Amino acid sequence: MRLTIFGTGYVGLVTGTCFAEVGNDVVCGDVDEDKIACLNRGEIPIYEPGLEALVRKNQEAGRLRFTTDPDEAVRHAALQFIAVGTPPDEDGSADLRYVLEVARTIAERMDDYKVIIDKSTVPVGTADRVRAQVQEVLDARGVDVPFDVVSNPEFLKEGAAIDDFMKPDRIIVGTDNPRTAELLRALYSPFNRSHDRVLVMDVRSAELTKYAANAMLATKISFMNELANLAERLGADIEKVRIGIGSDTRIGYHFIYPGVGYGGSCFPKDVQALTRTAQEVDYEPKILLAVEEVNRRQKRLLFKKIERFFDGDLKGRTFALWGLAFKPNTDDMREAPSRVLMESLWEAGATVRAYDPQAMQECRRIYGDRPDLILCEHPEDVLEGADALVIVTEWQVFRSPDFERIRNTLKQPVIFDGRNIYDPVQMAKMGLHYIAIGRPIIPPQA
C-alpha cells in the first residue's frame, strides 16, 4: 500500500519505517527542513534501538522517503496518517494545533478519497474536530471529496518501539465505516498473522482507550511508589512485597517497580490531558489527580534522602549521577526524574558529575555549558571527587559495577539508589551505605 505519515518525530518515524519494512511505499512529511535534511542523509534525530539501521535499509530499498513538500505528501496516498505532537497546553489539556494544521493541509490539497488516520495521542472528540476542519476547507473550496477519519492510537514503548509495532498486543481501529475498517485490517495484516489483534470500535472509544491504557500504567507506578514509602515507615522491604503481589496473576509483575517516579513524553502528558478531559465534562477524577500528586512528590524523594543524609549541608558538595534519560534504552529526558534531582542539587549549591549511555547530548541541549554540570565519558569517571553516587536510571551497564572501586573512590561510601537495582545485604557487606526506595537501611559491615 501507499502511505503518507505527517510527522517524523518518535511515533511518525517508527510507524513509517515499520510499515515500509513489510513492503509498503511510505512518504513521511514534516515542516522541519533541518530534520528532513538529516533524515535524507540517513541521520536519525532520536535514539531507539534498531531504528537507524531499519530507516537506512528501507531508504536504500526505495520504500521510505522524507519530504517537506505537502503537495507530494497528500498526492502520494489515500491513507494519510497524522503523527504530530500534542504537547500539553498551560491547563494540562492536549494542544491540538498541529493535528488540526495537518488536517487543513490535507483538505486544501485532496482531490480524491482519503482516509485520515489519527495516530497521535489525542483527547476524545478529536476525530470530530478533524472531520469538521476538513469539511470546512472542502466547503470553502467548493468541492465534494469523500473522506473518513479514523482513530488508530499507537502503543509504543520507548526503547522497545520496533518490537511493539512489529509484534503488537492489539491494534485499535476506531471507525464507523466497515469499508475503512477493512482497509486498516489489510494494512495491518503483516503484523496480525498468528491471531487477530485488530479491535474495531467506535472512534470515541478508540480515543479513550489510549489515554486509559497510559493512565492505568501510571496508576500502577504511583501506587507502588505509595506502598514503597509506606514500607520504609513500617520496616518492610518493598522488593519482597513486589514479588509477593506480582505472583498473583490478577496483578502481575509489569509496572509494579517502585522508584523515583515516571517521566517521558507519554505518561505525564496523557494523565494530565485525561484529567483535563474529565474536568471539562464536570467530573472530578480523584484517582488521576492522586496519581499525578504522588508522582510529583516521588521525583523529589531522592533529593530529600540526600539532604537528610548530609544534614542539609549540600553546598560545595559534588554528586555522581548514573542515568539521565527517564528510562533505559532511550535518550529522552522529557519529564525525567534526573532533571528534578539535578535542579534541586544545583539550587542547594552542589555540583553534578553525570553519565548516561545515550542522553548526554540531550542533557547538553537542555542545560548547555554550566560549571556545576560535568558530563563524563565513562560511568567510573563520575566518581572522581564525588561525595556520593546516585542512581537515577536502571541501565544494564550499572547493574554489576566494581563496588570496591566505588567505595574507595567516593569521599563517602554511600549509594542512593532510585531504582532498587542492588541488594541491601550485599551492599552492607561491601562496606557501603545503601539508601534505596522502600527498603531497609543496613549499616555497613566494613
Short mmCIF file of C-alpha atoms in Angstrom, two decimals:
data_model
loop_
_atom_site.label_atom_id
_atom_site.label_comp_id
_atom_site.label_asym_id
_atom_site.label_seq_id
_atom_site.Cartn_x
_atom_site.Cartn_y
_atom_site.Cartn_z
CA MET A 1 0.00 0.00 0.00
CA ARG A 2 0.97 3.65 -0.43
CA LEU A 3 1.02 5.57 2.86
CA THR A 4 1.70 9.12 3.97
CA ILE A 5 2.84 9.88 7.52
CA PHE A 6 2.68 13.51 8.67
CA GLY A 7 5.24 14.00 11.44
CA THR A 8 8.71 12.50 11.74
CA GLY A 9 9.01 12.52 15.50
CA TYR A 10 9.12 9.39 17.60
CA VAL A 11 5.72 7.97 16.59
CA GLY A 12 5.79 9.05 12.96
CA LEU A 13 9.30 7.80 12.25
CA VAL A 14 8.78 4.41 13.88
CA THR A 15 5.37 3.99 12.22
CA GLY A 16 6.58 4.93 8.74
CA THR A 17 9.70 2.79 9.00
CA CYS A 18 7.90 -0.32 10.22
CA PHE A 19 5.22 -0.02 7.53
CA ALA A 20 7.98 0.31 4.91
CA GLU A 21 9.77 -2.72 6.35
CA VAL A 22 6.85 -5.00 5.37
CA GLY A 23 6.76 -3.69 1.78
CA ASN A 24 4.60 -0.56 1.83
CA ASP A 25 5.55 2.59 -0.11
CA VAL A 26 5.85 5.27 2.57
CA VAL A 27 6.36 9.03 2.40
CA CYS A 28 6.97 10.85 5.68
CA GLY A 29 6.28 14.59 5.64
CA ASP A 30 7.39 17.27 8.07
CA VAL A 31 7.64 21.07 8.15
CA ASP A 32 11.06 20.90 9.85
CA GLU A 33 13.50 21.29 6.97
CA ASP A 34 16.58 20.54 9.10
CA LYS A 35 15.08 17.31 10.39
CA ILE A 36 14.11 16.15 6.89
CA ALA A 37 17.59 17.01 5.61
CA CYS A 38 19.12 14.93 8.40
CA LEU A 39 16.80 12.00 7.67
CA ASN A 40 17.61 12.15 3.97
CA ARG A 41 21.30 11.88 4.93
CA GLY A 42 20.47 8.79 6.98
CA GLU A 43 20.82 10.58 10.33
CA ILE A 44 18.22 9.75 12.99
CA PRO A 45 17.15 12.57 15.38
CA ILE A 46 16.20 10.20 18.21
CA TYR A 47 17.75 7.13 19.81
CA GLU A 48 15.68 3.97 19.53
CA PRO A 49 17.35 0.55 19.40
CA GLY A 50 17.40 -0.83 15.84
CA LEU A 51 15.66 2.16 14.25
CA GLU A 52 18.62 3.75 12.47
CA ALA A 53 19.53 0.56 10.58
CA LEU A 54 15.89 -0.04 9.64
CA VAL A 55 15.46 3.51 8.31
CA ARG A 56 18.58 3.24 6.15
CA LYS A 57 17.61 -0.19 4.87
CA ASN A 58 14.19 0.98 3.70
CA GLN A 59 15.55 4.24 2.27
CA GLU A 60 18.01 2.27 0.18
CA ALA A 61 15.21 -0.05 -0.95
CA GLY A 62 13.17 2.97 -2.08
CA ARG A 63 10.24 2.18 0.21
CA LEU A 64 10.79 5.09 2.63
CA ARG A 65 11.15 8.74 1.63
CA PHE A 66 11.13 12.03 3.52
CA THR A 67 9.79 15.34 2.26
CA THR A 68 8.85 18.86 3.29
CA ASP A 69 6.52 19.18 0.27
CA PRO A 70 2.88 18.85 1.43
CA ASP A 71 1.66 18.54 -2.16
CA GLU A 72 3.80 15.43 -2.65
CA ALA A 73 2.73 14.02 0.72
CA VAL A 74 -1.01 14.41 0.10
CA ARG A 75 -0.82 13.28 -3.51
CA HIS A 76 1.14 10.15 -2.63
CA ALA A 77 -1.53 8.09 -0.85
CA ALA A 78 -5.16 7.58 0.08
CA LEU A 79 -4.11 6.66 3.63
CA GLN A 80 -2.92 9.79 5.44
CA PHE A 81 -1.57 9.33 8.97
CA ILE A 82 -1.38 12.24 11.41
CA ALA A 83 1.51 11.58 13.80
CA VAL A 84 2.44 15.06 15.01
CA GLY A 85 2.97 16.19 18.59
CA THR A 86 0.19 17.09 21.02
CA PRO A 87 2.11 18.94 23.75
CA PRO A 88 0.34 19.87 26.97
CA ASP A 89 -1.27 23.30 27.00
CA GLU A 90 -0.98 25.59 30.03
CA ASP A 91 -4.03 24.00 31.62
CA GLY A 92 -2.77 20.44 31.03
CA SER A 93 -5.06 19.75 28.06
CA ALA A 94 -3.57 18.43 24.82
CA ASP A 95 -2.67 21.16 22.32
CA LEU A 96 -4.24 20.09 19.02
CA ARG A 97 -2.96 22.92 16.83
CA TYR A 98 -0.52 20.69 14.92
CA VAL A 99 -3.11 17.94 14.40
CA LEU A 100 -5.62 20.44 13.00
CA GLU A 101 -2.95 22.11 10.84
CA VAL A 102 -2.24 18.76 9.21
CA ALA A 103 -5.98 18.18 8.70
CA ARG A 104 -6.19 21.55 6.96
CA THR A 105 -3.11 20.77 4.86
CA ILE A 106 -4.68 17.54 3.63
CA ALA A 107 -8.07 19.15 2.97
CA GLU A 108 -6.53 22.01 0.94
CA ARG A 109 -4.93 19.52 -1.47
CA MET A 110 -7.08 16.38 -1.61
CA ASP A 111 -8.96 15.69 -4.82
CA ASP A 112 -9.89 12.05 -4.27
CA TYR A 113 -10.94 9.76 -1.41
CA LYS A 114 -8.73 9.95 1.67
CA VAL A 115 -8.66 8.08 4.95
CA ILE A 116 -7.26 10.46 7.58
CA ILE A 117 -5.88 8.43 10.46
CA ASP A 118 -5.17 9.95 13.88
CA LYS A 119 -2.03 8.18 15.13
CA SER A 120 -1.17 10.95 17.58
CA THR A 121 -2.41 10.59 21.15
CA VAL A 122 -5.43 12.87 21.20
CA PRO A 123 -8.39 13.58 23.50
CA VAL A 124 -11.82 12.08 22.98
CA GLY A 125 -13.62 14.11 20.33
CA THR A 126 -10.53 14.95 18.27
CA ALA A 127 -11.70 12.93 15.26
CA ASP A 128 -14.86 15.03 15.23
CA ARG A 129 -12.74 18.20 15.19
CA VAL A 130 -10.53 16.85 12.41
CA ARG A 131 -13.61 15.90 10.40
CA ALA A 132 -15.11 19.36 10.90
CA GLN A 133 -11.82 21.04 9.91
CA VAL A 134 -11.54 19.02 6.71
CA GLN A 135 -15.18 19.61 5.77
CA GLU A 136 -14.86 23.34 6.40
CA VAL A 137 -11.92 23.58 4.00
CA LEU A 138 -13.63 21.44 1.36
CA ASP A 139 -16.74 23.62 1.59
CA ALA A 140 -14.60 26.75 1.22
CA ARG A 141 -13.01 25.19 -1.88
CA GLY A 142 -16.45 24.36 -3.24
CA VAL A 143 -15.59 20.69 -3.79
CA ASP A 144 -17.21 17.46 -2.67
CA VAL A 145 -14.47 14.93 -1.93
CA PRO A 146 -15.25 11.84 0.17
CA PHE A 147 -13.13 11.10 3.24
CA ASP A 148 -13.14 9.19 6.50
CA VAL A 149 -11.45 9.98 9.82
CA VAL A 150 -10.12 7.05 11.83
CA SER A 151 -8.62 6.75 15.31
CA ASN A 152 -5.67 4.35 15.33
CA PRO A 153 -3.68 5.12 18.50
CA GLU A 154 -0.09 3.96 18.97
CA PHE A 155 1.06 1.78 21.86
CA LEU A 156 4.83 2.06 21.54
CA LYS A 157 7.24 1.84 24.46
CA GLU A 158 10.37 3.92 24.09
CA GLY A 159 13.29 1.51 23.96
CA ALA A 160 11.16 -1.31 22.50
CA ALA A 161 9.14 0.54 19.85
CA ILE A 162 10.08 -1.59 16.85
CA ASP A 163 9.14 -4.84 18.58
CA ASP A 164 5.94 -3.22 19.83
CA PHE A 165 4.98 -2.20 16.30
CA MET A 166 6.01 -5.42 14.57
CA LYS A 167 4.52 -7.68 17.27
CA PRO A 168 1.62 -5.69 18.73
CA ASP A 169 -0.53 -6.77 21.65
CA ARG A 170 -3.51 -5.10 19.98
CA ILE A 171 -4.30 -2.87 17.02
CA ILE A 172 -7.08 -0.43 17.86
CA VAL A 173 -9.14 0.89 14.94
CA GLY A 174 -11.83 3.43 15.69
CA THR A 175 -14.25 3.89 12.79
CA ASP A 176 -17.94 3.70 11.97
CA ASN A 177 -17.32 2.74 8.33
CA PRO A 178 -16.96 -1.02 7.61
CA ARG A 179 -15.10 -0.24 4.37
CA THR A 180 -12.47 1.76 6.25
CA ALA A 181 -12.14 -0.97 8.87
CA GLU A 182 -11.31 -3.49 6.12
CA LEU A 183 -8.70 -1.14 4.63
CA LEU A 184 -6.98 -0.92 8.01
CA ARG A 185 -7.23 -4.68 8.51
CA ALA A 186 -5.46 -5.17 5.18
CA LEU A 187 -2.79 -2.63 6.06
CA TYR A 188 -2.05 -4.30 9.39
CA SER A 189 -2.30 -7.89 8.14
CA PRO A 190 1.52 -8.43 8.15
CA PHE A 191 1.51 -7.73 11.90
CA ASN A 192 -1.58 -9.80 12.57
CA ARG A 193 -0.81 -13.29 11.29
CA SER A 194 -0.73 -15.60 14.32
CA HIS A 195 -4.07 -14.40 15.69
CA ASP A 196 -6.43 -11.48 15.15
CA ARG A 197 -5.16 -8.48 17.09
CA VAL A 198 -7.35 -5.90 15.35
CA LEU A 199 -10.04 -4.48 17.61
CA VAL A 200 -12.58 -2.37 15.73
CA MET A 201 -14.68 0.01 17.80
CA ASP A 202 -16.32 3.42 17.59
CA VAL A 203 -13.99 6.38 17.27
CA ARG A 204 -14.52 7.87 20.73
CA SER A 205 -13.89 4.54 22.44
CA ALA A 206 -10.64 4.16 20.48
CA GLU A 207 -9.52 7.63 21.53
CA LEU A 208 -10.29 6.91 25.18
CA THR A 209 -8.55 3.50 25.06
CA LYS A 210 -5.14 5.09 24.52
CA TYR A 211 -5.50 7.50 27.43
CA ALA A 212 -6.98 4.80 29.64
CA ALA A 213 -4.05 2.46 28.96
CA ASN A 214 -1.39 5.01 29.87
CA ALA A 215 -3.34 6.27 32.88
CA MET A 216 -3.70 2.70 34.16
CA LEU A 217 0.07 2.07 33.86
CA ALA A 218 0.87 5.40 35.53
CA THR A 219 -1.54 4.48 38.32
CA LYS A 220 0.28 1.19 38.94
CA ILE A 221 3.60 3.03 39.20
CA SER A 222 2.28 5.66 41.60
CA PHE A 223 0.53 3.02 43.70
CA MET A 224 3.76 1.05 44.08
CA ASN A 225 5.63 4.22 45.00
CA GLU A 226 3.00 4.93 47.61
CA LEU A 227 3.48 1.42 49.02
CA ALA A 228 7.27 1.86 48.95
CA ASN A 229 7.03 5.00 51.05
CA LEU A 230 4.77 3.15 53.48
CA ALA A 231 7.14 0.16 53.59
CA GLU A 232 10.00 2.42 54.69
CA ARG A 233 7.99 3.66 57.63
CA LEU A 234 6.84 0.15 58.60
CA GLY A 235 10.27 -1.50 58.32
CA ALA A 236 9.21 -3.69 55.39
CA ASP A 237 11.10 -4.35 52.15
CA ILE A 238 9.09 -3.22 49.12
CA GLU A 239 11.02 -5.57 46.81
CA LYS A 240 9.78 -8.58 48.74
CA VAL A 241 6.28 -7.09 48.74
CA ARG A 242 6.53 -6.56 44.97
CA ILE A 243 7.37 -10.21 44.38
CA GLY A 244 4.61 -11.29 46.74
CA ILE A 245 1.86 -9.34 44.99
CA GLY A 246 3.24 -9.81 41.47
CA SER A 247 2.90 -13.58 41.79
CA ASP A 248 -0.87 -13.05 41.79
CA THR A 249 -1.80 -13.42 38.12
CA ARG A 250 -4.56 -10.83 38.56
CA ILE A 251 -1.84 -8.27 39.33
CA GLY A 252 1.28 -9.49 37.51
CA TYR A 253 4.81 -8.09 37.60
CA HIS A 254 4.58 -5.41 34.94
CA PHE A 255 4.81 -1.77 36.06
CA ILE A 256 4.99 -2.53 39.77
CA TYR A 257 8.63 -1.50 40.24
CA PRO A 258 8.99 1.31 42.79
CA GLY A 259 11.36 4.15 42.01
CA VAL A 260 11.67 7.89 41.60
CA GLY A 261 8.56 8.46 39.50
CA TYR A 262 7.57 8.16 35.88
CA GLY A 263 8.66 10.57 33.16
CA GLY A 264 8.91 10.72 29.39
CA SER A 265 6.65 12.15 26.75
CA CYS A 266 3.56 9.99 27.38
CA PHE A 267 2.53 9.24 30.96
CA PRO A 268 2.81 12.78 32.42
CA LYS A 269 1.17 14.41 29.41
CA ASP A 270 -1.57 11.81 29.00
CA VAL A 271 -2.57 11.69 32.67
CA GLN A 272 -2.84 15.49 32.67
CA ALA A 273 -4.83 15.51 29.43
CA LEU A 274 -7.26 12.83 30.67
CA THR A 275 -7.66 14.75 33.92
CA ARG A 276 -8.47 17.89 31.96
CA THR A 277 -10.91 15.99 29.74
CA ALA A 278 -12.74 14.71 32.82
CA GLN A 279 -12.95 18.18 34.33
CA GLU A 280 -14.37 19.57 31.09
CA VAL A 281 -17.38 17.25 31.49
CA ASP A 282 -17.78 18.18 35.18
CA TYR A 283 -16.20 15.02 36.58
CA GLU A 284 -13.54 15.15 39.28
CA PRO A 285 -11.02 12.34 38.55
CA LYS A 286 -9.77 11.82 42.11
CA ILE A 287 -7.56 8.83 41.33
CA LEU A 288 -5.89 10.57 38.38
CA LEU A 289 -5.24 13.66 40.48
CA ALA A 290 -3.67 11.47 43.18
CA VAL A 291 -1.53 9.65 40.60
CA GLU A 292 -0.10 12.98 39.47
CA GLU A 293 0.47 14.23 43.01
CA VAL A 294 2.24 11.04 44.12
CA ASN A 295 4.47 11.22 41.04
CA ARG A 296 5.40 14.85 41.67
CA ARG A 297 6.29 14.00 45.26
CA GLN A 298 8.25 10.90 44.27
CA LYS A 299 10.51 12.86 41.93
CA ARG A 300 11.67 14.89 44.93
CA LEU A 301 12.32 11.82 47.09
CA LEU A 302 15.97 11.18 46.16
CA PHE A 303 16.89 14.78 46.86
CA LYS A 304 15.20 14.61 50.26
CA LYS A 305 17.10 11.41 51.11
CA ILE A 306 20.39 13.05 50.09
CA GLU A 307 19.57 16.18 52.04
CA ARG A 308 18.72 14.14 55.13
CA PHE A 309 21.90 12.04 54.95
CA PHE A 310 24.12 15.13 54.73
CA ASP A 311 22.11 17.05 57.38
CA GLY A 312 21.11 19.69 54.83
CA ASP A 313 24.77 20.60 54.14
CA LEU A 314 24.95 20.25 50.33
CA LYS A 315 26.64 23.49 49.33
CA GLY A 316 30.02 22.83 47.72
CA ARG A 317 29.45 19.07 47.55
CA THR A 318 29.66 17.01 44.37
CA PHE A 319 27.29 14.19 43.43
CA ALA A 320 27.88 11.45 40.88
CA LEU A 321 24.79 10.60 38.81
CA TRP A 322 24.29 7.41 36.86
CA GLY A 323 21.43 7.91 34.43
CA LEU A 324 19.84 10.97 32.82
CA ALA A 325 17.18 9.53 30.48
CA PHE A 326 13.76 8.90 32.02
CA LYS A 327 14.20 5.15 31.36
CA PRO A 328 16.80 2.85 29.78
CA ASN A 329 17.23 2.42 26.01
CA THR A 330 16.25 5.98 25.13
CA ASP A 331 17.83 9.43 25.10
CA ASP A 332 14.55 11.08 26.12
CA MET A 333 14.83 13.41 29.13
CA ARG A 334 11.35 14.88 28.94
CA GLU A 335 9.89 14.99 32.48
CA ALA A 336 12.85 12.84 33.63
CA PRO A 337 13.37 12.42 37.39
CA SER A 338 17.06 13.23 36.82
CA ARG A 339 16.11 16.79 35.89
CA VAL A 340 14.22 17.36 39.15
CA LEU A 341 17.13 15.95 41.12
CA MET A 342 19.87 17.92 39.34
CA GLU A 343 17.96 21.19 39.53
CA SER A 344 17.36 20.65 43.26
CA LEU A 345 21.05 19.89 43.84
CA TRP A 346 22.13 22.98 41.91
CA GLU A 347 19.70 25.12 43.88
CA ALA A 348 21.32 23.78 47.06
CA GLY A 349 24.77 24.77 45.79
CA ALA A 350 26.01 21.31 44.73
CA THR A 351 27.82 20.17 41.59
CA VAL A 352 26.73 17.20 39.46
CA ARG A 353 29.00 14.78 37.62
CA ALA A 354 26.80 12.65 35.35
CA TYR A 355 26.94 9.78 32.89
CA ASP A 356 24.28 8.22 30.66
CA PRO A 357 24.88 5.81 27.74
CA GLN A 358 22.61 7.78 25.38
CA ALA A 359 21.27 11.03 26.88
CA MET A 360 24.46 13.10 27.25
CA GLN A 361 23.86 15.13 24.10
CA GLU A 362 20.25 15.73 25.10
CA CYS A 363 21.41 16.91 28.52
CA ARG A 364 23.81 19.38 26.86
CA ARG A 365 20.98 20.60 24.66
CA ILE A 366 18.73 21.24 27.65
CA TYR A 367 21.22 22.76 30.10
CA GLY A 368 24.09 23.98 27.92
CA ASP A 369 27.54 24.53 29.43
CA ARG A 370 27.47 25.31 33.13
CA PRO A 371 30.19 24.97 35.78
CA ASP A 372 28.06 22.84 38.13
CA LEU A 373 27.38 20.14 35.49
CA ILE A 374 30.19 17.86 34.33
CA LEU A 375 29.26 15.17 31.81
CA CYS A 376 31.71 12.27 31.88
CA GLU A 377 32.61 9.79 29.14
CA HIS A 378 32.61 6.70 31.35
CA PRO A 379 30.50 5.69 34.36
CA GLU A 380 33.59 5.32 36.57
CA ASP A 381 34.70 8.88 35.78
CA VAL A 382 31.75 10.44 37.60
CA LEU A 383 33.01 9.01 40.91
CA GLU A 384 36.13 11.18 40.99
CA GLY A 385 35.80 13.84 43.68
CA ALA A 386 32.15 12.93 44.40
CA ASP A 387 30.61 12.80 47.86
CA ALA A 388 28.07 10.13 46.87
CA LEU A 389 26.75 8.08 43.95
CA VAL A 390 23.10 8.49 42.90
CA ILE A 391 21.43 6.02 40.53
CA VAL A 392 18.52 7.52 38.62
CA THR A 393 18.11 5.27 35.54
CA GLU A 394 18.44 1.48 35.59
CA TRP A 395 20.68 0.98 32.53
CA GLN A 396 22.16 -2.53 32.26
CA VAL A 397 25.70 -1.13 32.43
CA PHE A 398 25.05 -0.04 36.03
CA ARG A 399 23.90 -3.42 37.32
CA SER A 400 27.27 -5.08 38.10
CA PRO A 401 29.81 -2.33 38.79
CA ASP A 402 33.09 -2.56 40.71
CA PHE A 403 31.74 -1.86 44.20
CA GLU A 404 35.20 -1.84 45.76
CA ARG A 405 36.24 0.91 43.36
CA ILE A 406 33.05 2.84 44.16
CA ARG A 407 33.73 2.59 47.90
CA ASN A 408 37.38 3.62 47.57
CA THR A 409 36.78 6.50 45.13
CA LEU A 410 33.85 8.28 46.74
CA LYS A 411 34.57 10.75 49.54
CA GLN A 412 31.85 8.97 51.50
CA PRO A 413 30.93 5.35 50.71
CA VAL A 414 27.24 5.96 50.06
CA ILE A 415 24.92 4.99 47.19
CA PHE A 416 21.45 6.47 46.75
CA ASP A 417 19.59 4.03 44.50
CA GLY A 418 16.43 5.40 42.93
CA ARG A 419 15.76 2.13 41.07
CA ASN A 420 16.47 -0.58 43.69
CA ILE A 421 18.91 -2.45 41.47
CA TYR A 422 21.25 -3.69 44.25
CA ASP A 423 20.85 -5.97 47.27
CA PRO A 424 20.99 -4.07 50.59
CA VAL A 425 22.66 -7.01 52.39
CA GLN A 426 25.38 -7.28 49.75
CA MET A 427 25.97 -3.53 49.84
CA ALA A 428 26.41 -3.64 53.62
CA LYS A 429 28.96 -6.45 53.26
CA MET A 430 30.84 -4.30 50.74
CA GLY A 431 31.09 -1.54 53.32
CA LEU A 432 28.67 0.78 51.53
CA HIS A 433 25.85 2.88 52.93
CA TYR A 434 22.96 1.91 50.67
CA ILE A 435 19.81 4.03 50.61
CA ALA A 436 17.12 2.85 48.22
CA ILE A 437 13.36 3.22 47.76
CA GLY A 438 11.14 1.41 50.25
CA ARG A 439 13.97 -0.84 51.50
CA PRO A 440 15.54 -1.21 54.95
CA ILE A 441 18.88 0.53 55.55
CA ILE A 442 21.51 -1.96 56.75
CA PRO A 443 24.62 -0.43 58.41
CA PRO A 444 27.89 -1.11 56.52
CA GLN A 445 29.88 -4.02 57.93
CA ALA A 446 33.33 -2.92 56.83
#
